[in-house]
Amino acid sequence: MNYYELIRRPVISEKTTIQKEMSNQVTFEVDKRANRVEIQMAVESLFKVKVEAIQTLHVKGKFKRRGRIIGKRRDWKKAVVKLAPGERIEFFEGI
């Protein structure tokens, strides 16, 4: 699998911003089939940083309602990447 297909997008929220500042962790939405080793290789090669640890979790899509119609958001996989001390990703610095 291509590294650009593996990492879908960064997850930017209030919680992930606090994680970035306090414990040097960044969060990405990744492909459902990706494992920790593949995610680590992708982050290290794309962003030229050293990864210390990775935690992954499956996020269940919420059920949403518009009147009588009930829909469901898609399920996705999240990866919380802890960077080595002194490392940082420039993409997240302006946020």
mmCIF file with all atom_site columns, N, CA and C in Angstrom, residues 9-71:
data_model
loop_
_atom_site.group_PDB
_atom_site.id
_atom_site.type_symbol
_atom_site.label_atom_id
_atom_site.label_alt_id
_atom_site.label_comp_id
_atom_site.label_asym_id
_atom_site.label_entity_id
_atom_site.label_seq_id
_atom_site.pdbx_PDB_ins_code
_atom_site.Cartn_x
_atom_site.Cartn_y
_atom_site.Cartn_z
_atom_site.occupancy
_atom_site.B_iso_or_equiv
_atom_site.pdbx_formal_charge
_atom_site.auth_seq_id
_atom_site.auth_comp_id
_atom_site.auth_asym_id
_atom_site.auth_atom_id
_atom_site.pdbx_PDB_model_num
ATOM 1   N N  . ARG A 1 9  ? -5.761  11.750 6.523  1.00 0.00 ? 9  ARG A N  1
ATOM 2   C CA . ARG A 1 9  ? -5.800  13.171 6.878  1.00 0.00 ? 9  ARG A CA 1
ATOM 3   C C  . ARG A 1 9  ? -5.408  13.323 8.343  1.00 0.00 ? 9  ARG A C  1
ATOM 4   N N  . PRO A 1 10 ? -4.952  14.503 8.726  1.00 0.00 ? 10 PRO A N  1
ATOM 5   C CA . PRO A 1 10 ? -4.727  14.746 10.155 1.00 0.00 ? 10 PRO A CA 1
ATOM 6   C C  . PRO A 1 10 ? -6.053  15.023 10.849 1.00 0.00 ? 10 PRO A C  1
ATOM 7   N N  . VAL A 1 11 ? -6.142  14.636 12.094 1.00 0.00 ? 11 VAL A N  1
ATOM 8   C CA . VAL A 1 11 ? -7.326  14.922 12.895 1.00 0.00 ? 11 VAL A CA 1
ATOM 9   C C  . VAL A 1 11 ? -6.991  16.122 13.767 1.00 0.00 ? 11 VAL A C  1
ATOM 10  N N  . ILE A 1 12 ? -7.705  17.218 13.538 1.00 0.00 ? 12 ILE A N  1
ATOM 11  C CA . ILE A 1 12 ? -7.428  18.456 14.265 1.00 0.00 ? 12 ILE A CA 1
ATOM 12  C C  . ILE A 1 12 ? -8.660  18.799 15.090 1.00 0.00 ? 12 ILE A C  1
ATOM 13  N N  . SER A 1 13 ? -8.503  18.725 16.396 1.00 0.00 ? 13 SER A N  1
ATOM 14  C CA . SER A 1 13 ? -9.575  19.065 17.322 1.00 0.00 ? 13 SER A CA 1
ATOM 15  C C  . SER A 1 13 ? -8.937  19.673 18.565 1.00 0.00 ? 13 SER A C  1
ATOM 16  N N  . GLU A 1 14 ? -9.764  20.054 19.503 1.00 0.00 ? 14 GLU A N  1
ATOM 17  C CA . GLU A 1 14 ? -9.245  20.643 20.738 1.00 0.00 ? 14 GLU A CA 1
ATOM 18  C C  . GLU A 1 14 ? -8.414  19.611 21.516 1.00 0.00 ? 14 GLU A C  1
ATOM 19  N N  . LYS A 1 15 ? -8.888  18.381 21.557 1.00 0.00 ? 15 LYS A N  1
ATOM 20  C CA . LYS A 1 15 ? -8.174  17.330 22.288 1.00 0.00 ? 15 LYS A CA 1
ATOM 21  C C  . LYS A 1 15 ? -6.828  17.024 21.635 1.00 0.00 ? 15 LYS A C  1
ATOM 22  N N  . THR A 1 16 ? -6.782  16.921 20.310 1.00 0.00 ? 16 THR A N  1
ATOM 23  C CA . THR A 1 16 ? -5.523  16.597 19.639 1.00 0.00 ? 16 THR A CA 1
ATOM 24  C C  . THR A 1 16 ? -4.522  17.744 19.732 1.00 0.00 ? 16 THR A C  1
ATOM 25  N N  . THR A 1 17 ? -5.012  18.984 19.790 1.00 0.00 ? 17 THR A N  1
ATOM 26  C CA . THR A 1 17 ? -4.115  20.128 19.972 1.00 0.00 ? 17 THR A CA 1
ATOM 27  C C  . THR A 1 17 ? -3.461  20.089 21.348 1.00 0.00 ? 17 THR A C  1
ATOM 28  N N  . ILE A 1 18 ? -4.224  19.721 22.362 1.00 0.00 ? 18 ILE A N  1
ATOM 29  C CA . ILE A 1 18 ? -3.670  19.602 23.716 1.00 0.00 ? 18 ILE A CA 1
ATOM 30  C C  . ILE A 1 18 ? -2.665  18.451 23.775 1.00 0.00 ? 18 ILE A C  1
ATOM 31  N N  . GLN A 1 19 ? -2.972  17.329 23.109 1.00 0.00 ? 19 GLN A N  1
ATOM 32  C CA . GLN A 1 19 ? -2.040  16.202 23.070 1.00 0.00 ? 19 GLN A CA 1
ATOM 33  C C  . GLN A 1 19 ? -0.729  16.600 22.402 1.00 0.00 ? 19 GLN A C  1
ATOM 34  N N  . LYS A 1 20 ? -0.816  17.393 21.359 1.00 0.00 ? 20 LYS A N  1
ATOM 35  C CA . LYS A 1 20 ? 0.383   17.819 20.642 1.00 0.00 ? 20 LYS A CA 1
ATOM 36  C C  . LYS A 1 20 ? 1.267   18.679 21.540 1.00 0.00 ? 20 LYS A C  1
ATOM 37  N N  . GLU A 1 21 ? 0.660   19.581 22.287 1.00 0.00 ? 21 GLU A N  1
ATOM 38  C CA . GLU A 1 21 ? 1.426   20.488 23.137 1.00 0.00 ? 21 GLU A CA 1
ATOM 39  C C  . GLU A 1 21 ? 1.985   19.802 24.382 1.00 0.00 ? 21 GLU A C  1
ATOM 40  N N  . MET A 1 22 ? 1.186   18.958 25.020 1.00 0.00 ? 22 MET A N  1
ATOM 41  C CA . MET A 1 22 ? 1.582   18.360 26.294 1.00 0.00 ? 22 MET A CA 1
ATOM 42  C C  . MET A 1 22 ? 2.499   17.147 26.142 1.00 0.00 ? 22 MET A C  1
ATOM 43  N N  . SER A 1 23 ? 2.172   16.237 25.212 1.00 0.00 ? 23 SER A N  1
ATOM 44  C CA . SER A 1 23 ? 2.920   14.979 25.163 1.00 0.00 ? 23 SER A CA 1
ATOM 45  C C  . SER A 1 23 ? 3.494   14.662 23.784 1.00 0.00 ? 23 SER A C  1
ATOM 46  N N  . ASN A 1 24 ? 3.568   15.641 22.896 1.00 0.00 ? 24 ASN A N  1
ATOM 47  C CA . ASN A 1 24 ? 4.203   15.489 21.578 1.00 0.00 ? 24 ASN A CA 1
ATOM 48  C C  . ASN A 1 24 ? 3.572   14.344 20.774 1.00 0.00 ? 24 ASN A C  1
ATOM 49  N N  . GLN A 1 25 ? 2.230   14.312 20.756 1.00 0.00 ? 25 GLN A N  1
ATOM 50  C CA . GLN A 1 25 ? 1.491   13.300 20.010 1.00 0.00 ? 25 GLN A CA 1
ATOM 51  C C  . GLN A 1 25 ? 0.684   13.985 18.908 1.00 0.00 ? 25 GLN A C  1
ATOM 52  N N  . VAL A 1 26 ? 0.638   13.364 17.735 1.00 0.00 ? 26 VAL A N  1
ATOM 53  C CA . VAL A 1 26 ? -0.201  13.852 16.639 1.00 0.00 ? 26 VAL A CA 1
ATOM 54  C C  . VAL A 1 26 ? -1.152  12.730 16.235 1.00 0.00 ? 26 VAL A C  1
ATOM 55  N N  . THR A 1 27 ? -2.298  13.109 15.683 1.00 0.00 ? 27 THR A N  1
ATOM 56  C CA . THR A 1 27 ? -3.336  12.139 15.380 1.00 0.00 ? 27 THR A CA 1
ATOM 57  C C  . THR A 1 27 ? -3.672  12.188 13.890 1.00 0.00 ? 27 THR A C  1
ATOM 58  N N  . PHE A 1 28 ? -3.820  11.003 13.289 1.00 0.00 ? 28 PHE A N  1
ATOM 59  C CA . PHE A 1 28 ? -4.149  10.889 11.875 1.00 0.00 ? 28 PHE A CA 1
ATOM 60  C C  . PHE A 1 28 ? -5.313  9.931  11.690 1.00 0.00 ? 28 PHE A C  1
ATOM 61  N N  . GLU A 1 29 ? -6.099  10.176 10.640 1.00 0.00 ? 29 GLU A N  1
ATOM 62  C CA . GLU A 1 29 ? -7.039  9.166  10.170 1.00 0.00 ? 29 GLU A CA 1
ATOM 63  C C  . GLU A 1 29 ? -6.271  8.307  9.181  1.00 0.00 ? 29 GLU A C  1
ATOM 64  N N  . VAL A 1 30 ? -6.323  7.000  9.373  1.00 0.00 ? 30 VAL A N  1
ATOM 65  C CA . VAL A 1 30 ? -5.554  6.086  8.530  1.00 0.00 ? 30 VAL A CA 1
ATOM 66  C C  . VAL A 1 30 ? -6.489  5.067  7.889  1.00 0.00 ? 30 VAL A C  1
ATOM 67  N N  . ASP A 1 31 ? -5.955  4.317  6.939  1.00 0.00 ? 31 ASP A N  1
ATOM 68  C CA . ASP A 1 31 ? -6.710  3.262  6.277  1.00 0.00 ? 31 ASP A CA 1
ATOM 69  C C  . ASP A 1 31 ? -7.070  2.178  7.285  1.00 0.00 ? 31 ASP A C  1
ATOM 70  N N  . LYS A 1 32 ? -8.255  1.607  7.150  1.00 0.00 ? 32 LYS A N  1
ATOM 71  C CA . LYS A 1 32 ? -8.721  0.587  8.110  1.00 0.00 ? 32 LYS A CA 1
ATOM 72  C C  . LYS A 1 32 ? -7.841  -0.651 8.123  1.00 0.00 ? 32 LYS A C  1
ATOM 73  N N  . ARG A 1 33 ? -7.224  -0.966 7.001  1.00 0.00 ? 33 ARG A N  1
ATOM 74  C CA . ARG A 1 33 ? -6.426  -2.191 6.901  1.00 0.00 ? 33 ARG A CA 1
ATOM 75  C C  . ARG A 1 33 ? -4.995  -2.008 7.391  1.00 0.00 ? 33 ARG A C  1
ATOM 76  N N  . ALA A 1 34 ? -4.582  -0.788 7.734  1.00 0.00 ? 34 ALA A N  1
ATOM 77  C CA . ALA A 1 34 ? -3.199  -0.511 8.121  1.00 0.00 ? 34 ALA A CA 1
ATOM 78  C C  . ALA A 1 34 ? -2.917  -1.011 9.537  1.00 0.00 ? 34 ALA A C  1
ATOM 79  N N  . ASN A 1 35 ? -1.689  -1.511 9.734  1.00 0.00 ? 35 ASN A N  1
ATOM 80  C CA . ASN A 1 35 ? -1.275  -1.901 11.080 1.00 0.00 ? 35 ASN A CA 1
ATOM 81  C C  . ASN A 1 35 ? -0.241  -0.897 11.597 1.00 0.00 ? 35 ASN A C  1
ATOM 82  N N  . ARG A 1 36 ? 0.192   -1.089 12.818 1.00 0.00 ? 36 ARG A N  1
ATOM 83  C CA . ARG A 1 36 ? 1.082   -0.112 13.459 1.00 0.00 ? 36 ARG A CA 1
ATOM 84  C C  . ARG A 1 36 ? 2.422   0.018  12.760 1.00 0.00 ? 36 ARG A C  1
ATOM 85  N N  . VAL A 1 37 ? 2.964   -1.076 12.283 1.00 0.00 ? 37 VAL A N  1
ATOM 86  C CA . VAL A 1 37 ? 4.268   -1.045 11.615 1.00 0.00 ? 37 VAL A CA 1
ATOM 87  C C  . VAL A 1 37 ? 4.174   -0.246 10.325 1.00 0.00 ? 37 VAL A C  1
ATOM 88  N N  . GLU A 1 38 ? 3.131   -0.469 9.548  1.00 0.00 ? 38 GLU A N  1
ATOM 89  C CA . GLU A 1 38 ? 2.940   0.280  8.308  1.00 0.00 ? 38 GLU A CA 1
ATOM 90  C C  . GLU A 1 38 ? 2.724   1.763  8.572  1.00 0.00 ? 38 GLU A C  1
ATOM 91  N N  . ILE A 1 39 ? 1.959   2.091  9.615  1.00 0.00 ? 39 ILE A N  1
ATOM 92  C CA . ILE A 1 39 ? 1.721   3.487  9.958  1.00 0.00 ? 39 ILE A CA 1
ATOM 93  C C  . ILE A 1 39 ? 3.014   4.151  10.388 1.00 0.00 ? 39 ILE A C  1
ATOM 94  N N  . GLN A 1 40 ? 3.826   3.462  11.175 1.00 0.00 ? 40 GLN A N  1
ATOM 95  C CA . GLN A 1 40 ? 5.105   4.013  11.619 1.00 0.00 ? 40 GLN A CA 1
ATOM 96  C C  . GLN A 1 40 ? 6.027   4.287  10.436 1.00 0.00 ? 40 GLN A C  1
ATOM 97  N N  . MET A 1 41 ? 6.131   3.352  9.497  1.00 0.00 ? 41 MET A N  1
ATOM 98  C CA . MET A 1 41 ? 6.988   3.550  8.331  1.00 0.00 ? 41 MET A CA 1
ATOM 99  C C  . MET A 1 41 ? 6.477   4.711  7.480  1.00 0.00 ? 41 MET A C  1
ATOM 100 N N  . ALA A 1 42 ? 5.162   4.838  7.347  1.00 0.00 ? 42 ALA A N  1
ATOM 101 C CA . ALA A 1 42 ? 4.593   5.917  6.546  1.00 0.00 ? 42 ALA A CA 1
ATOM 102 C C  . ALA A 1 42 ? 4.868   7.279  7.165  1.00 0.00 ? 42 ALA A C  1
ATOM 103 N N  . VAL A 1 43 ? 4.665   7.420  8.467  1.00 0.00 ? 43 VAL A N  1
ATOM 104 C CA . VAL A 1 43 ? 4.884   8.711  9.133  1.00 0.00 ? 43 VAL A CA 1
ATOM 105 C C  . VAL A 1 43 ? 6.359   9.082  9.093  1.00 0.00 ? 43 VAL A C  1
ATOM 106 N N  . GLU A 1 44 ? 7.233   8.110  9.357  1.00 0.00 ? 44 GLU A N  1
ATOM 107 C CA . GLU A 1 44 ? 8.667   8.405  9.348  1.00 0.00 ? 44 GLU A CA 1
ATOM 108 C C  . GLU A 1 44 ? 9.165   8.801  7.966  1.00 0.00 ? 44 GLU A C  1
ATOM 109 N N  . SER A 1 45 ? 8.657   8.177  6.926  1.00 0.00 ? 45 SER A N  1
ATOM 110 C CA . SER A 1 45 ? 9.149   8.504  5.584  1.00 0.00 ? 45 SER A CA 1
ATOM 111 C C  . SER A 1 45 ? 8.507   9.777  5.026  1.00 0.00 ? 45 SER A C  1
ATOM 112 N N  . LEU A 1 46 ? 7.233   10.006 5.297  1.00 0.00 ? 46 LEU A N  1
ATOM 113 C CA . LEU A 1 46 ? 6.569   11.189 4.750  1.00 0.00 ? 46 LEU A CA 1
ATOM 114 C C  . LEU A 1 46 ? 6.973   12.476 5.461  1.00 0.00 ? 46 LEU A C  1
ATOM 115 N N  . PHE A 1 47 ? 7.110   12.425 6.774  1.00 0.00 ? 47 PHE A N  1
ATOM 116 C CA . PHE A 1 47 ? 7.368   13.642 7.546  1.00 0.00 ? 47 PHE A CA 1
ATOM 117 C C  . PHE A 1 47 ? 8.801   13.745 8.056  1.00 0.00 ? 47 PHE A C  1
ATOM 118 N N  . LYS A 1 48 ? 9.639   12.728 7.801  1.00 0.00 ? 48 LYS A N  1
ATOM 119 C CA . LYS A 1 48 ? 11.057  12.737 8.196  1.00 0.00 ? 48 LYS A CA 1
ATOM 120 C C  . LYS A 1 48 ? 11.224  12.974 9.701  1.00 0.00 ? 48 LYS A C  1
ATOM 121 N N  . VAL A 1 49 ? 10.487  12.196 10.502 1.00 0.00 ? 49 VAL A N  1
ATOM 122 C CA . VAL A 1 49 ? 10.569  12.272 11.961 1.00 0.00 ? 49 VAL A CA 1
ATOM 123 C C  . VAL A 1 49 ? 10.779  10.875 12.517 1.00 0.00 ? 49 VAL A C  1
ATOM 124 N N  . LYS A 1 50 ? 11.140  10.792 13.782 1.00 0.00 ? 50 LYS A N  1
ATOM 125 C CA . LYS A 1 50 ? 11.317  9.513  14.474 1.00 0.00 ? 50 LYS A CA 1
ATOM 126 C C  . LYS A 1 50 ? 10.093  9.272  15.354 1.00 0.00 ? 50 LYS A C  1
ATOM 127 N N  . VAL A 1 51 ? 9.468   8.109  15.179 1.00 0.00 ? 51 VAL A N  1
ATOM 128 C CA . VAL A 1 51 ? 8.264   7.750  15.926 1.00 0.00 ? 51 VAL A CA 1
ATOM 129 C C  . VAL A 1 51 ? 8.656   6.897  17.121 1.00 0.00 ? 51 VAL A C  1
ATOM 130 N N  . GLU A 1 52 ? 8.096   7.244  18.281 1.00 0.00 ? 52 GLU A N  1
ATOM 131 C CA . GLU A 1 52 ? 8.384   6.504  19.507 1.00 0.00 ? 52 GLU A CA 1
ATOM 132 C C  . GLU A 1 52 ? 7.342   5.413  19.768 1.00 0.00 ? 52 GLU A C  1
ATOM 133 N N  . ALA A 1 53 ? 6.052   5.724  19.582 1.00 0.00 ? 53 ALA A N  1
ATOM 134 C CA . ALA A 1 53 ? 4.983   4.754  19.829 1.00 0.00 ? 53 ALA A CA 1
ATOM 135 C C  . ALA A 1 53 ? 3.751   5.125  19.011 1.00 0.00 ? 53 ALA A C  1
ATOM 136 N N  . ILE A 1 54 ? 2.893   4.121  18.787 1.00 0.00 ? 54 ILE A N  1
ATOM 137 C CA . ILE A 1 54 ? 1.658   4.339  18.041 1.00 0.00 ? 54 ILE A CA 1
ATOM 138 C C  . ILE A 1 54 ? 0.525   3.610  18.752 1.00 0.00 ? 54 ILE A C  1
ATOM 139 N N  . GLN A 1 55 ? -0.611  4.291  18.886 1.00 0.00 ? 55 GLN A N  1
ATOM 140 C CA . GLN A 1 55 ? -1.824  3.675  19.400 1.00 0.00 ? 55 GLN A CA 1
ATOM 141 C C  . GLN A 1 55 ? -2.884  3.803  18.309 1.00 0.00 ? 55 GLN A C  1
ATOM 142 N N  . THR A 1 56 ? -3.599  2.731  18.044 1.00 0.00 ? 56 THR A N  1
ATOM 143 C CA . THR A 1 56 ? -4.645  2.770  17.031 1.00 0.00 ? 56 THR A CA 1
ATOM 144 C C  . THR A 1 56 ? -5.980  2.412  17.660 1.00 0.00 ? 56 THR A C  1
ATOM 145 N N  . LEU A 1 57 ? -7.056  2.948  17.079 1.00 0.00 ? 57 LEU A N  1
ATOM 146 C CA . LEU A 1 57 ? -8.390  2.610  17.537 1.00 0.00 ? 57 LEU A CA 1
ATOM 147 C C  . LEU A 1 57 ? -9.376  2.782  16.403 1.00 0.00 ? 57 LEU A C  1
ATOM 148 N N  . HIS A 1 58 ? -10.437 1.992  16.449 1.00 0.00 ? 58 HIS A N  1
ATOM 149 C CA . HIS A 1 58 ? -11.508 2.080  15.467 1.00 0.00 ? 58 HIS A CA 1
ATOM 150 C C  . HIS A 1 58 ? -12.590 2.989  16.027 1.00 0.00 ? 58 HIS A C  1
ATOM 151 N N  . VAL A 1 59 ? -12.985 3.989  15.234 1.00 0.00 ? 59 VAL A N  1
ATOM 152 C CA . VAL A 1 59 ? -14.024 4.927  15.641 1.00 0.00 ? 59 VAL A CA 1
ATOM 153 C C  . VAL A 1 59 ? -15.309 4.537  14.920 1.00 0.00 ? 59 VAL A C  1
ATOM 154 N N  . LYS A 1 60 ? -16.337 4.277  15.687 1.00 0.00 ? 60 LYS A N  1
ATOM 155 C CA . LYS A 1 60 ? -17.625 3.913  15.117 1.00 0.00 ? 60 LYS A CA 1
ATOM 156 C C  . LYS A 1 60 ? -18.349 5.171  14.652 1.00 0.00 ? 60 LYS A C  1
ATOM 157 N N  . GLY A 1 61 ? -18.980 5.095  13.484 1.00 0.00 ? 61 GLY A N  1
ATOM 158 C CA . GLY A 1 61 ? -19.734 6.226  12.951 1.00 0.00 ? 61 GLY A CA 1
ATOM 159 C C  . GLY A 1 61 ? -21.014 6.456  13.747 1.00 0.00 ? 61 GLY A C  1
ATOM 160 N N  . LYS A 1 62 ? -21.361 7.725  13.915 1.00 0.00 ? 62 LYS A N  1
ATOM 161 C CA . LYS A 1 62 ? -22.564 8.059  14.675 1.00 0.00 ? 62 LYS A CA 1
ATOM 162 C C  . LYS A 1 62 ? -23.811 7.944  13.792 1.00 0.00 ? 62 LYS A C  1
ATOM 163 N N  . PHE A 1 63 ? -24.915 7.639  14.416 1.00 0.00 ? 63 PHE A N  1
ATOM 164 C CA . PHE A 1 63 ? -26.189 7.640  13.716 1.00 0.00 ? 63 PHE A CA 1
ATOM 165 C C  . PHE A 1 63 ? -26.738 9.061  13.744 1.00 0.00 ? 63 PHE A C  1
ATOM 166 N N  . LYS A 1 64 ? -27.133 9.566  12.583 1.00 0.00 ? 64 LYS A N  1
ATOM 167 C CA . LYS A 1 64 ? -27.673 10.913 12.468 1.00 0.00 ? 64 LYS A CA 1
ATOM 168 C C  . LYS A 1 64 ? -29.070 10.840 11.876 1.00 0.00 ? 64 LYS A C  1
ATOM 169 N N  . ARG A 1 65 ? -29.862 11.829 12.165 1.00 0.00 ? 65 ARG A N  1
ATOM 170 C CA . ARG A 1 65 ? -31.250 11.812 11.755 1.00 0.00 ? 65 ARG A CA 1
ATOM 171 C C  . ARG A 1 65 ? -31.642 13.140 11.131 1.00 0.00 ? 65 ARG A C  1
ATOM 172 N N  . ARG A 1 66 ? -32.357 13.079 10.005 1.00 0.00 ? 66 ARG A N  1
ATOM 173 C CA . ARG A 1 66 ? -32.945 14.266 9.374  1.00 0.00 ? 66 ARG A CA 1
ATOM 174 C C  . ARG A 1 66 ? -34.429 13.993 9.191  1.00 0.00 ? 66 ARG A C  1
ATOM 175 N N  . GLY A 1 67 ? -35.205 14.424 10.139 1.00 0.00 ? 67 GLY A N  1
ATOM 176 C CA . GLY A 1 67 ? -36.629 14.116 10.084 1.00 0.00 ? 67 GLY A CA 1
ATOM 177 C C  . GLY A 1 67 ? -36.858 12.636 10.290 1.00 0.00 ? 67 GLY A C  1
ATOM 178 N N  . ARG A 1 68 ? -37.509 11.998 9.311  1.00 0.00 ? 68 ARG A N  1
ATOM 179 C CA . ARG A 1 68 ? -37.781 10.567 9.421  1.00 0.00 ? 68 ARG A CA 1
ATOM 180 C C  . ARG A 1 68 ? -36.639 9.714  8.904  1.00 0.00 ? 68 ARG A C  1
ATOM 181 N N  . ILE A 1 69 ? -35.710 10.312 8.192  1.00 0.00 ? 69 ILE A N  1
ATOM 182 C CA . ILE A 1 69 ? -34.616 9.565  7.570  1.00 0.00 ? 69 ILE A CA 1
ATOM 183 C C  . ILE A 1 69 ? -33.482 9.399  8.571  1.00 0.00 ? 69 ILE A C  1
ATOM 184 N N  . ILE A 1 70 ? -33.043 8.166  8.774  1.00 0.00 ? 70 ILE A N  1
ATOM 185 C CA . ILE A 1 70 ? -31.938 7.873  9.679  1.00 0.00 ? 70 ILE A CA 1
ATOM 186 C C  . ILE A 1 70 ? -30.743 7.446  8.839  1.00 0.00 ? 70 ILE A C  1
ATOM 187 N N  . GLY A 1 71 ? -29.612 8.102  9.058  1.00 0.00 ? 71 GLY A N  1
ATOM 188 C CA . GLY A 1 71 ? -28.394 7.764  8.342  1.00 0.00 ? 71 GLY A CA 1
ATOM 189 C C  . GLY A 1 71 ? -27.281 7.455  9.325  1.00 0.00 ? 71 GLY A C  1
#
